[in-house]
Amino acid sequence: MIVHKFGGTSVGSPERISNVADIVLKHHVNHQADPQPGTVVVVSAMSEVTDQLIQSARAAARGEDSLYREIKAGLLRRHLEAVESLLAPGTDRLEAGGAIEDKLNELERFLRSIAMLGELTARGRDAVVSFGEMLSSTILAALLRQRGVQSQAVSATSLIVTDDKFGEAGVLFPQTQINLGSHLVPLAARGVIPVVTGFIGATESGVTTTLGRGGSDFSAAILGAGIGASEVWIWSDVDGILTADPNIVSQAHTLQELSYLEAAELAYYGADVLHPKTIRPVIESGIPLRILNSFNPEHPGTRIVAAPGPNREISPAIISTTGLSLIAVSSREEAWSLALAANILHTLSQEGLPVLMFSQSFSEHSLNLVLRAQDQSHCLRVLRKEFSDDCRPHACEIKLREQIGTVSVVGLSNGGSNGIVSHAYAALGKGGTQVIAVAQPATERSVSFCIPEEQVPVTVRLLHTELGLDRA
Ligand code: ASP
Ligand code: MG
C-alpha cells in the first residue's frame, strides 16, 4: 500500500485537482500487482483556504459579521466552481455540491456562535480550520469515482486520535492504530481509494483537533506507519528537496537521497516541502518517504530512507522564506525580564500564532519576533492589548517591520558542513546583505538570517555560488 499526500498548491484549482486524480490513478493501476496493493490519499485544503478560515474565525470573534460571511461566500464559490468544472452533471456532482453547501452552512453556524461569544478559543479555531480539508477531500473523492475507481472521502477525525492540545495536538498512536486497522485497511484492501483529510484528528471524546500548520505531511506519515504502507509519497510543487529554491536559483539541484535525520533537520528550517514531524512516525518502521512534484510527476524527487546509499551526494542546502514580518517588543530597562519575554511568547502560542524565529536582546530590552505576514495584524492586536496598554505601569513599545525574509544554510550532520557557518557570514558580508537578526544553534552546522525580503533572491543566489553548490 502506498500513501500519497497532496499539498494545497497541488489541489489549488480544478486543473490541479484533475492532475492529482491522474497521478493517483496511474500509480493505483501500476501497483495493483504489489504483494499488498492499495492506495490511500491524504489531501490538504485548497491553497490559502486554511488562512482564510483562520481569518474568518478571528473576524467572527471581533464581531465583524460581514467579513466572515464574505469569506464563507468566497469559499463556497471557489469549491462549487471546482465541483462544476470537474464533475459531469449527475448524481456525483449533485452530491458533492450538496455536501459542500452543507459543510459551509455548518461553518457559518460555527462562526455565528463564535461571534455571539465574542471570543475565539483554540478549540473553536481548530473546529473552524478543519473545514478546509473536509471540502477538498470531498471533491477529490467524487472526481476519482467519476474516473471509474471506487473512492471515499474519509475524515481523519474518525482515524487519528489525539490529546486535547488544540492547534498542535499530540497523536495517541495505539488508539489511532486500532482505528486504522478497523476502518482504513479494510477499505484500501477492497480496492477503494480513501481520500483522507490531512491536518486534523480528534480527541478520544471526538472533539476536532489539528496537528499544527502544514500538518498534512504528518498525517500521511501517521497513516503510512499505522497501516504498514510500503512507502509514503509527499507530492508538492518542486522536484523534491533541493539545494535552494529553484524559483530563485536556476542552478539548484535535487538532493536525491537523504537519511531520516537529515531530512528532519532540513524540515525544521522551514523547507516548505516537508513538515518537521513527518519523519517521526516512519522512522521506527523504516518506511521510505519520497518527496515528489505534482507539477512534474516524472521527476524522481528525493527519497528519504533509514540508510542512504554510500555514493549519494552529500551537500548543504539553503532554505529561504519570504512573506514575513518582524515585530519588536521592547520596554524600559527596569521593566525588561526574561519572564516578560517568556510571557510574550506564551501569549502568542495561546493565540495559535506561530513564531518562526525570535531573538532576545538584553542590551536593547527587546524581543524580535518573526511571523508570517498574514498573522501580523492579529499579532499586533494581541500584543497591544496585553503588553502596551497605556494604563500598565511598564507598557511595552511595539514596532513593526514588514517585508522580511529568512535565509538558512543547513549543513548535513555527516559531512559537507565544514566551516559552513563562517562561510555563510563571509558571503553575506561580501554581498552587503543587511542582517536584521540571526539564529544559530551551538553545533555550527547551520545558521538562519533574518533579512529584508527584497534581498532574499540575491542573497540565496550568492550563497549558492559561494558555498560551491552551483553545478557546472
Ligand atoms: N491546510 C493546512 C495548512 O495550511 C495543513 C497543510 O496544508 O498541510 O496549514
Ligand atoms: Mg506543506
Short mmCIF file of C-alpha atoms and ligand atoms in Angstrom, two decimals:
data_model
loop_
_atom_site.label_atom_id
_atom_site.label_comp_id
_atom_site.label_asym_id
_atom_site.label_seq_id
_atom_site.Cartn_x
_atom_site.Cartn_y
_atom_site.Cartn_z
CA MET A 1 0.00 0.00 0.00
CA ILE A 2 1.20 3.47 -0.82
CA VAL A 3 0.08 6.66 0.89
CA HIS A 4 0.07 9.69 -1.41
CA LYS A 5 -0.21 13.16 0.12
CA PHE A 6 -1.08 16.23 -1.93
CA GLY A 7 -0.49 19.74 -0.57
CA GLY A 8 -2.55 22.91 -1.01
CA THR A 9 -0.98 24.06 -4.29
CA SER A 10 -1.39 20.56 -5.75
CA VAL A 11 -5.16 20.85 -5.20
CA GLY A 12 -5.35 24.64 -5.62
CA SER A 13 -7.55 24.75 -8.73
CA PRO A 14 -9.81 22.45 -10.78
CA GLU A 15 -6.94 21.79 -13.23
CA ARG A 16 -4.61 20.88 -10.36
CA ILE A 17 -7.20 18.56 -8.77
CA SER A 18 -7.69 16.87 -12.12
CA ASN A 19 -3.92 16.41 -12.38
CA VAL A 20 -3.90 14.85 -8.90
CA ALA A 21 -6.58 12.37 -9.99
CA ASP A 22 -4.39 11.42 -13.00
CA ILE A 23 -1.40 10.80 -10.72
CA VAL A 24 -3.39 8.75 -8.21
CA LEU A 25 -5.00 6.60 -10.88
CA LYS A 26 -1.74 5.95 -12.68
CA HIS A 27 0.01 4.71 -9.55
CA HIS A 28 -3.05 2.85 -8.30
CA VAL A 29 -3.04 0.81 -11.51
CA ASN A 30 0.76 0.41 -11.61
CA HIS A 31 0.86 -1.01 -8.11
CA GLN A 32 -2.05 -3.40 -8.46
CA ALA A 33 0.31 -6.37 -8.68
CA ASP A 34 2.13 -5.45 -5.43
CA PRO A 35 2.01 -8.08 -2.66
CA GLN A 36 -0.23 -5.70 -0.71
CA PRO A 37 -1.88 -3.44 -3.27
CA GLY A 38 -3.92 -0.44 -2.25
CA THR A 39 -3.77 3.33 -2.39
CA VAL A 40 -4.51 5.83 0.36
CA VAL A 41 -4.67 9.53 -0.44
CA VAL A 42 -4.23 12.39 2.04
CA VAL A 43 -5.13 15.94 0.99
CA SER A 44 -4.55 19.43 2.29
CA ALA A 45 -7.12 22.16 1.91
CA MET A 46 -7.02 24.08 -1.39
CA SER A 47 -4.24 26.70 -1.25
CA GLU A 48 -4.93 29.67 1.05
CA VAL A 49 -8.14 28.15 2.40
CA THR A 50 -6.73 27.44 5.88
CA ASP A 51 -5.55 31.05 6.16
CA GLN A 52 -8.97 32.30 5.09
CA LEU A 53 -10.69 30.08 7.64
CA ILE A 54 -8.46 31.45 10.41
CA GLN A 55 -9.24 34.95 9.23
CA SER A 56 -12.98 34.19 9.31
CA ALA A 57 -12.77 32.87 12.87
CA ARG A 58 -10.85 35.94 14.04
CA ALA A 59 -13.30 38.23 12.25
CA ALA A 60 -16.21 36.45 13.95
CA ALA A 61 -14.61 36.87 17.38
CA ARG A 62 -14.26 40.61 16.71
CA GLY A 63 -17.91 40.78 15.68
CA GLU A 64 -17.09 41.61 12.05
CA ASP A 65 -20.07 39.70 10.70
CA SER A 66 -19.87 40.96 7.15
CA LEU A 67 -16.22 39.91 6.84
CA TYR A 68 -16.72 36.34 8.00
CA ARG A 69 -19.82 35.98 5.80
CA GLU A 70 -17.86 37.29 2.84
CA ILE A 71 -15.09 34.75 3.45
CA LYS A 72 -17.61 31.94 3.72
CA ALA A 73 -19.30 33.06 0.49
CA GLY A 74 -15.91 33.14 -1.27
CA LEU A 75 -15.12 29.61 -0.08
CA LEU A 76 -18.49 28.37 -1.27
CA ARG A 77 -17.98 29.96 -4.69
CA ARG A 78 -14.47 28.55 -5.13
CA HIS A 79 -15.35 25.00 -4.13
CA LEU A 80 -18.60 24.91 -6.12
CA GLU A 81 -16.74 26.18 -9.17
CA ALA A 82 -14.31 23.28 -8.76
CA VAL A 83 -17.22 20.82 -8.47
CA GLU A 84 -18.90 22.23 -11.55
CA SER A 85 -15.84 22.25 -13.70
CA LEU A 86 -14.63 18.78 -12.64
CA LEU A 87 -17.77 16.70 -12.32
CA ALA A 88 -20.20 15.95 -15.11
CA PRO A 89 -23.87 16.73 -14.40
CA GLY A 90 -25.35 13.83 -12.45
CA THR A 91 -25.57 12.30 -9.01
CA ASP A 92 -21.92 12.73 -8.04
CA ARG A 93 -21.93 16.41 -8.90
CA LEU A 94 -25.19 16.98 -7.04
CA GLU A 95 -24.00 15.06 -4.02
CA ALA A 96 -20.58 16.75 -3.87
CA GLY A 97 -22.14 20.21 -4.35
CA GLY A 98 -24.73 19.45 -1.67
CA ALA A 99 -22.07 18.18 0.76
CA ILE A 100 -20.04 21.35 0.24
CA GLU A 101 -23.03 23.61 0.84
CA ASP A 102 -23.95 21.66 3.97
CA LYS A 103 -20.42 21.88 5.33
CA LEU A 104 -20.14 25.57 4.69
CA ASN A 105 -23.53 26.22 6.29
CA GLU A 106 -22.24 24.34 9.31
CA LEU A 107 -19.14 26.54 9.23
CA GLU A 108 -21.33 29.63 9.21
CA ARG A 109 -23.27 28.38 12.23
CA PHE A 110 -19.97 27.86 14.00
CA LEU A 111 -18.79 31.34 13.12
CA ARG A 112 -22.07 32.78 14.32
CA SER A 113 -21.61 31.19 17.72
CA ILE A 114 -18.04 32.48 17.93
CA ALA A 115 -19.41 35.95 17.12
CA MET A 116 -22.05 35.58 19.82
CA LEU A 117 -19.44 34.60 22.42
CA GLY A 118 -17.09 37.32 21.19
CA GLU A 119 -14.20 35.01 21.91
CA LEU A 120 -12.13 32.53 19.92
CA THR A 121 -10.74 29.57 21.83
CA ALA A 122 -8.06 27.23 20.48
CA ARG A 123 -10.75 24.55 20.34
CA GLY A 124 -13.05 26.77 18.30
CA ARG A 125 -10.21 27.69 15.96
CA ASP A 126 -9.46 24.02 15.28
CA ALA A 127 -13.12 23.31 14.57
CA VAL A 128 -13.20 26.15 12.02
CA VAL A 129 -9.96 25.33 10.19
CA SER A 130 -10.85 21.64 9.88
CA PHE A 131 -13.39 22.53 7.17
CA GLY A 132 -10.72 23.19 4.51
CA GLU A 133 -9.57 19.59 4.28
CA MET A 134 -13.16 18.29 4.51
CA LEU A 135 -14.04 20.28 1.40
CA SER A 136 -11.01 19.32 -0.70
CA SER A 137 -11.30 15.62 0.16
CA THR A 138 -14.99 15.58 -0.82
CA ILE A 139 -14.16 16.95 -4.28
CA LEU A 140 -11.21 14.68 -4.98
CA ALA A 141 -13.06 11.51 -3.92
CA ALA A 142 -16.00 12.42 -6.17
CA LEU A 143 -13.66 13.04 -9.08
CA LEU A 144 -11.90 9.69 -8.59
CA ARG A 145 -15.29 7.95 -8.60
CA GLN A 146 -16.15 9.73 -11.81
CA ARG A 147 -12.90 8.43 -13.29
CA GLY A 148 -14.10 4.89 -12.62
CA VAL A 149 -12.49 3.79 -9.36
CA GLN A 150 -14.10 3.30 -6.00
CA SER A 151 -13.20 6.16 -3.70
CA GLN A 152 -14.48 7.62 -0.49
CA ALA A 153 -13.77 10.85 1.39
CA VAL A 154 -12.76 9.96 4.95
CA SER A 155 -12.47 12.43 7.81
CA ALA A 156 -9.34 11.84 9.86
CA THR A 157 -11.43 12.69 12.93
CA SER A 158 -12.54 9.05 12.78
CA LEU A 159 -8.96 7.78 12.42
CA ILE A 160 -6.32 9.93 14.12
CA VAL A 161 -6.79 10.10 17.88
CA THR A 162 -5.03 12.97 19.66
CA ASP A 163 -4.72 14.67 23.01
CA ASP A 164 -6.53 17.96 23.51
CA LYS A 165 -3.63 20.30 22.83
CA PHE A 166 -5.66 22.24 20.30
CA GLY A 167 -3.67 23.79 17.48
CA GLU A 168 -0.74 21.39 17.88
CA ALA A 169 -2.30 18.18 19.10
CA GLY A 170 -0.17 15.17 20.07
CA VAL A 171 -1.09 11.87 18.42
CA LEU A 172 -2.13 8.88 20.51
CA PHE A 173 -0.63 6.17 18.35
CA PRO A 174 -2.08 2.98 19.90
CA GLN A 175 -5.68 4.23 19.61
CA THR A 176 -5.01 5.57 16.12
CA GLN A 177 -3.59 2.24 15.07
CA ILE A 178 -6.76 0.45 16.17
CA ASN A 179 -8.92 2.82 14.11
CA LEU A 180 -6.70 2.44 11.07
CA GLY A 181 -6.84 -1.33 11.35
CA SER A 182 -10.60 -1.40 11.61
CA HIS A 183 -11.58 1.41 9.17
CA LEU A 184 -8.82 2.27 6.72
CA VAL A 185 -7.04 -1.00 5.97
CA PRO A 186 -10.24 -2.89 5.03
CA LEU A 187 -11.31 -0.05 2.70
CA ALA A 188 -7.95 0.06 0.90
CA ALA A 189 -7.75 -3.74 0.75
CA ARG A 190 -11.13 -3.80 -1.05
CA GLY A 191 -9.66 -1.53 -3.72
CA VAL A 192 -11.42 1.59 -2.51
CA ILE A 193 -9.20 4.67 -2.53
CA PRO A 194 -9.82 6.52 0.72
CA VAL A 195 -9.22 10.29 0.40
CA VAL A 196 -8.38 11.27 3.95
CA THR A 197 -8.37 14.82 5.31
CA GLY A 198 -4.83 15.87 6.26
CA PHE A 199 -4.02 18.15 9.19
CA ILE A 200 -6.86 17.10 11.52
CA GLY A 201 -7.72 14.50 14.12
CA ALA A 202 -10.00 14.22 17.12
CA THR A 203 -9.70 13.61 20.85
CA GLU A 204 -10.90 10.36 22.37
CA SER A 205 -14.24 12.01 23.02
CA GLY A 206 -14.49 13.10 19.40
CA VAL A 207 -13.61 16.80 19.56
CA THR A 208 -11.84 18.00 16.41
CA THR A 209 -8.16 18.94 16.77
CA THR A 210 -5.38 19.97 14.37
CA LEU A 211 -1.78 18.78 14.17
CA GLY A 212 -0.14 22.18 13.53
CA ARG A 213 0.14 24.29 10.37
CA GLY A 214 1.40 22.31 7.40
CA GLY A 215 0.47 19.13 9.30
CA SER A 216 -0.93 17.14 6.38
CA ASP A 217 2.51 15.64 5.72
CA PHE A 218 2.49 14.44 9.31
CA SER A 219 -0.99 12.94 8.78
CA ALA A 220 0.30 10.99 5.78
CA ALA A 221 3.21 9.60 7.80
CA ILE A 222 0.90 8.65 10.69
CA LEU A 223 -1.37 6.76 8.30
CA GLY A 224 1.58 5.20 6.47
CA ALA A 225 3.11 3.89 9.69
CA GLY A 226 -0.26 2.80 11.09
CA ILE A 227 -1.28 0.74 8.07
CA GLY A 228 2.22 -0.60 7.38
CA ALA A 229 2.42 1.11 3.98
CA SER A 230 5.33 0.20 1.73
CA GLU A 231 6.06 3.91 1.06
CA VAL A 232 4.72 7.39 1.75
CA TRP A 233 4.86 9.83 -1.15
CA ILE A 234 4.59 13.55 -0.42
CA TRP A 235 3.59 15.43 -3.58
CA SER A 236 4.46 19.11 -3.53
CA ASP A 237 5.26 21.73 -6.18
CA VAL A 238 9.04 21.38 -6.52
CA ASP A 239 11.29 18.49 -7.56
CA GLY A 240 11.91 17.14 -4.06
CA ILE A 241 14.31 18.72 -1.59
CA LEU A 242 16.77 20.94 -3.43
CA THR A 243 19.97 22.80 -2.61
CA ALA A 244 17.92 26.03 -2.85
CA ASP A 245 14.53 27.26 -4.05
CA PRO A 246 14.59 26.52 -7.80
CA ASN A 247 12.42 29.59 -8.42
CA ILE A 248 15.34 31.69 -7.16
CA VAL A 249 18.40 29.70 -8.20
CA SER A 250 18.25 28.10 -11.64
CA GLN A 251 21.34 26.06 -10.68
CA ALA A 252 19.63 24.49 -7.67
CA HIS A 253 19.56 20.71 -7.83
CA THR A 254 17.65 17.94 -6.12
CA LEU A 255 19.21 16.00 -3.25
CA GLN A 256 18.37 12.52 -4.44
CA GLU A 257 18.68 10.65 -1.17
CA LEU A 258 18.62 11.76 2.45
CA SER A 259 18.54 9.96 5.76
CA TYR A 260 15.55 10.46 8.05
CA LEU A 261 17.61 12.64 10.36
CA GLU A 262 18.97 14.81 7.57
CA ALA A 263 15.51 15.38 6.16
CA ALA A 264 14.14 16.20 9.60
CA GLU A 265 16.89 18.74 10.09
CA LEU A 266 16.11 20.46 6.80
CA ALA A 267 12.41 20.43 7.57
CA TYR A 268 12.97 22.21 10.87
CA TYR A 269 14.48 25.13 8.98
CA GLY A 270 11.26 25.61 7.09
CA ALA A 271 11.92 23.55 3.97
CA ASP A 272 8.32 24.03 2.97
CA VAL A 273 8.07 20.68 1.28
CA LEU A 274 8.16 18.67 4.49
CA HIS A 275 6.63 19.20 7.92
CA PRO A 276 9.26 18.55 10.62
CA LYS A 277 7.11 15.98 12.43
CA THR A 278 6.66 13.83 9.32
CA ILE A 279 9.74 11.74 9.93
CA ARG A 280 8.87 10.60 13.43
CA PRO A 281 6.16 8.04 12.70
CA VAL A 282 8.04 6.35 9.85
CA ILE A 283 11.49 6.04 11.47
CA GLU A 284 10.64 3.05 13.59
CA SER A 285 9.08 1.04 10.81
CA GLY A 286 11.70 2.24 8.29
CA ILE A 287 9.08 3.16 5.70
CA PRO A 288 10.71 5.20 2.90
CA LEU A 289 9.35 8.66 2.11
CA ARG A 290 9.53 10.29 -1.29
CA ILE A 291 9.18 14.00 -1.99
CA LEU A 292 7.78 14.44 -5.48
CA ASN A 293 6.48 17.23 -7.70
CA SER A 294 2.83 17.04 -8.78
CA PHE A 295 3.65 19.65 -11.44
CA ASN A 296 6.44 17.42 -12.81
CA PRO A 297 5.36 13.90 -11.81
CA GLU A 298 8.02 12.03 -13.78
CA HIS A 299 10.89 13.57 -11.79
CA PRO A 300 12.25 11.05 -9.23
CA GLY A 301 12.41 13.71 -6.48
CA THR A 302 14.05 12.99 -3.12
CA ARG A 303 14.00 9.63 -1.36
CA ILE A 304 14.24 9.65 2.42
CA VAL A 305 15.39 6.39 3.93
CA ALA A 306 16.99 4.95 7.06
CA ALA A 307 20.36 4.22 5.45
CA PRO A 308 21.18 6.14 2.28
CA GLY A 309 23.47 4.54 -0.29
CA PRO A 310 27.21 5.16 0.03
CA ASN A 311 27.52 7.05 -3.25
CA ARG A 312 24.78 9.61 -2.87
CA GLU A 313 25.64 13.30 -2.88
CA ILE A 314 26.06 14.99 0.50
CA SER A 315 25.52 18.70 0.22
CA PRO A 316 24.41 21.62 2.34
CA ALA A 317 21.09 23.24 1.46
CA ILE A 318 19.80 26.80 1.55
CA ILE A 319 16.26 27.30 2.74
CA SER A 320 14.54 30.64 2.26
CA THR A 321 11.18 32.04 3.27
CA THR A 322 9.52 35.31 2.30
CA GLY A 323 6.24 36.97 3.23
CA LEU A 324 7.23 37.51 6.84
CA SER A 325 7.06 40.43 9.28
CA LEU A 326 9.20 41.29 12.24
CA ILE A 327 7.61 42.60 15.40
CA ALA A 328 9.95 44.01 18.06
CA VAL A 329 8.58 44.29 21.58
CA SER A 330 10.73 46.34 23.93
CA SER A 331 10.48 48.07 27.26
CA ARG A 332 12.48 50.27 29.58
CA GLU A 333 15.44 48.61 31.21
CA GLU A 334 13.94 48.13 34.66
CA ALA A 335 10.81 46.51 33.23
CA TRP A 336 12.56 44.03 30.93
CA SER A 337 12.99 40.48 32.14
CA LEU A 338 13.18 37.02 30.71
CA ALA A 339 9.83 36.36 32.35
CA LEU A 340 8.31 39.15 30.27
CA ALA A 341 9.86 37.70 27.09
CA ALA A 342 8.52 34.26 28.04
CA ASN A 343 5.10 35.72 28.74
CA ILE A 344 5.01 37.33 25.28
CA LEU A 345 5.86 34.03 23.60
CA HIS A 346 3.35 32.17 25.74
CA THR A 347 0.58 34.61 24.87
CA LEU A 348 1.24 34.22 21.14
CA SER A 349 1.31 30.46 21.40
CA GLN A 350 -2.06 30.50 23.20
CA GLU A 351 -3.44 32.56 20.32
CA GLY A 352 -2.20 29.98 17.82
CA LEU A 353 0.23 32.49 16.30
CA PRO A 354 3.33 30.63 15.10
CA VAL A 355 6.59 32.50 15.73
CA LEU A 356 9.03 31.24 13.10
CA MET A 357 12.16 32.73 14.64
CA PHE A 358 12.91 35.03 17.55
CA SER A 359 15.86 36.71 19.17
CA GLN A 360 16.12 38.29 22.57
CA SER A 361 18.37 41.21 23.36
CA PHE A 362 19.22 42.13 26.93
CA SER A 363 21.03 45.32 25.97
CA GLU A 364 18.10 46.62 23.94
CA HIS A 365 15.49 45.12 26.31
CA SER A 366 13.64 43.67 23.39
CA LEU A 367 12.28 40.56 21.79
CA ASN A 368 12.28 40.28 17.99
CA LEU A 369 9.57 38.03 16.64
CA VAL A 370 9.38 36.80 13.06
CA LEU A 371 5.89 35.82 11.91
CA ARG A 372 4.04 35.23 8.68
CA ALA A 373 2.72 38.50 7.24
CA GLN A 374 -0.86 37.21 7.33
CA ASP A 375 -0.61 36.82 11.10
CA GLN A 376 0.85 40.28 11.60
CA SER A 377 -2.28 42.33 12.28
CA HIS A 378 -3.74 39.78 14.66
CA CYS A 379 -0.41 39.53 16.46
CA LEU A 380 -0.18 43.30 16.82
CA ARG A 381 -3.72 43.44 18.17
CA VAL A 382 -2.96 40.75 20.76
CA LEU A 383 0.37 42.28 21.83
CA ARG A 384 -1.07 45.79 22.11
CA LYS A 385 -3.93 44.56 24.23
CA GLU A 386 -1.75 42.51 26.57
CA PHE A 387 1.51 44.44 26.74
CA SER A 388 1.27 48.02 25.56
CA ASP A 389 -1.90 49.17 27.21
CA ASP A 390 -1.05 52.69 28.46
CA CYS A 391 -2.68 52.01 31.84
CA ARG A 392 0.01 49.43 32.57
CA PRO A 393 2.89 50.60 34.73
CA HIS A 394 5.52 49.19 32.36
CA ALA A 395 3.90 49.37 28.97
CA CYS A 396 5.97 47.87 26.16
CA GLU A 397 6.78 49.57 22.92
CA ILE A 398 5.82 47.59 19.83
CA LYS A 399 7.43 48.18 16.47
CA LEU A 400 6.63 46.55 13.17
CA ARG A 401 8.90 45.92 10.24
CA GLU A 402 7.24 44.48 7.16
CA GLN A 403 8.60 42.60 4.14
CA ILE A 404 11.04 40.38 5.92
CA GLY A 405 12.53 37.10 4.79
CA THR A 406 14.73 34.42 6.30
CA VAL A 407 17.60 32.53 4.73
CA SER A 408 19.02 29.44 6.44
CA VAL A 409 22.10 27.50 5.50
CA VAL A 410 21.96 23.92 6.73
CA GLY A 411 24.90 21.56 6.57
CA LEU A 412 24.22 17.87 6.97
CA SER A 413 25.45 16.16 10.09
CA ASN A 414 27.70 13.60 8.47
CA GLY A 415 29.88 15.90 6.42
CA GLY A 416 29.71 18.63 3.83
CA SER A 417 29.38 21.26 6.51
CA ASN A 418 32.93 22.16 7.45
CA GLY A 419 33.11 25.84 8.27
CA ILE A 420 29.74 26.35 6.69
CA VAL A 421 28.58 28.98 9.16
CA SER A 422 31.63 31.22 8.79
CA HIS A 423 31.44 30.73 5.03
CA ALA A 424 27.85 31.94 5.11
CA TYR A 425 28.71 35.05 7.16
CA ALA A 426 31.56 35.86 4.77
CA ALA A 427 29.27 35.52 1.75
CA LEU A 428 26.69 37.84 3.30
CA GLY A 429 29.41 40.37 4.08
CA LYS A 430 30.62 40.19 0.51
CA GLY A 431 27.13 40.75 -0.85
CA GLY A 432 26.40 43.59 1.56
CA THR A 433 23.26 41.87 2.86
CA GLN A 434 21.60 43.72 5.70
CA VAL A 435 21.25 41.24 8.57
CA ILE A 436 18.38 42.12 10.92
CA ALA A 437 18.59 39.14 13.27
CA VAL A 438 20.42 35.82 13.46
CA ALA A 439 19.60 32.45 14.98
CA GLN A 440 22.28 29.83 15.23
CA PRO A 441 22.44 26.58 17.14
CA ALA A 442 25.60 25.74 19.05
CA THR A 443 26.54 22.99 16.58
CA GLU A 444 27.87 25.31 13.84
CA ARG A 445 26.09 23.15 11.31
CA SER A 446 23.50 25.74 10.41
CA VAL A 447 22.58 29.38 10.68
CA SER A 448 19.44 31.41 9.94
CA PHE A 449 19.48 35.06 8.94
CA CYS A 450 16.54 37.39 9.04
CA ILE A 451 16.99 39.92 6.23
CA PRO A 452 14.91 42.38 4.17
CA GLU A 453 12.64 40.45 1.83
CA GLU A 454 13.91 42.17 -1.30
CA GLN A 455 17.43 40.93 -0.56
CA VAL A 456 16.40 37.26 -0.33
CA PRO A 457 16.87 36.30 -4.01
CA VAL A 458 20.34 37.85 -4.42
CA THR A 459 21.45 36.51 -1.04
CA VAL A 460 20.31 32.97 -1.84
CA ARG A 461 22.00 33.09 -5.26
CA LEU A 462 25.20 34.43 -3.76
CA LEU A 463 25.26 31.80 -1.01
CA HIS A 464 24.62 29.04 -3.53
CA THR A 465 27.65 30.14 -5.54
CA GLU A 466 29.92 30.92 -2.57
CA LEU A 467 29.20 27.58 -0.91
CA GLY A 468 30.13 25.81 -4.14
CA LEU A 469 26.65 24.45 -4.83
CA ASP A 470 26.33 25.68 -8.43
CA ARG A 471 26.89 22.83 -10.82
CA ALA A 472 28.96 23.30 -13.91
N1 ASP B 1 -4.10 23.09 5.33
C1 ASP B 1 -3.19 23.07 6.46
C2 ASP B 1 -2.32 24.33 6.45
O1 ASP B 1 -2.44 25.16 5.57
C3 ASP B 1 -2.37 21.84 6.51
C4 ASP B 1 -1.46 21.58 5.32
O2 ASP B 1 -1.60 22.22 4.28
O3 ASP B 1 -0.60 20.71 5.44
O4 ASP B 1 -1.57 24.53 7.36
MG MG B 2 3.37 21.66 3.31
#
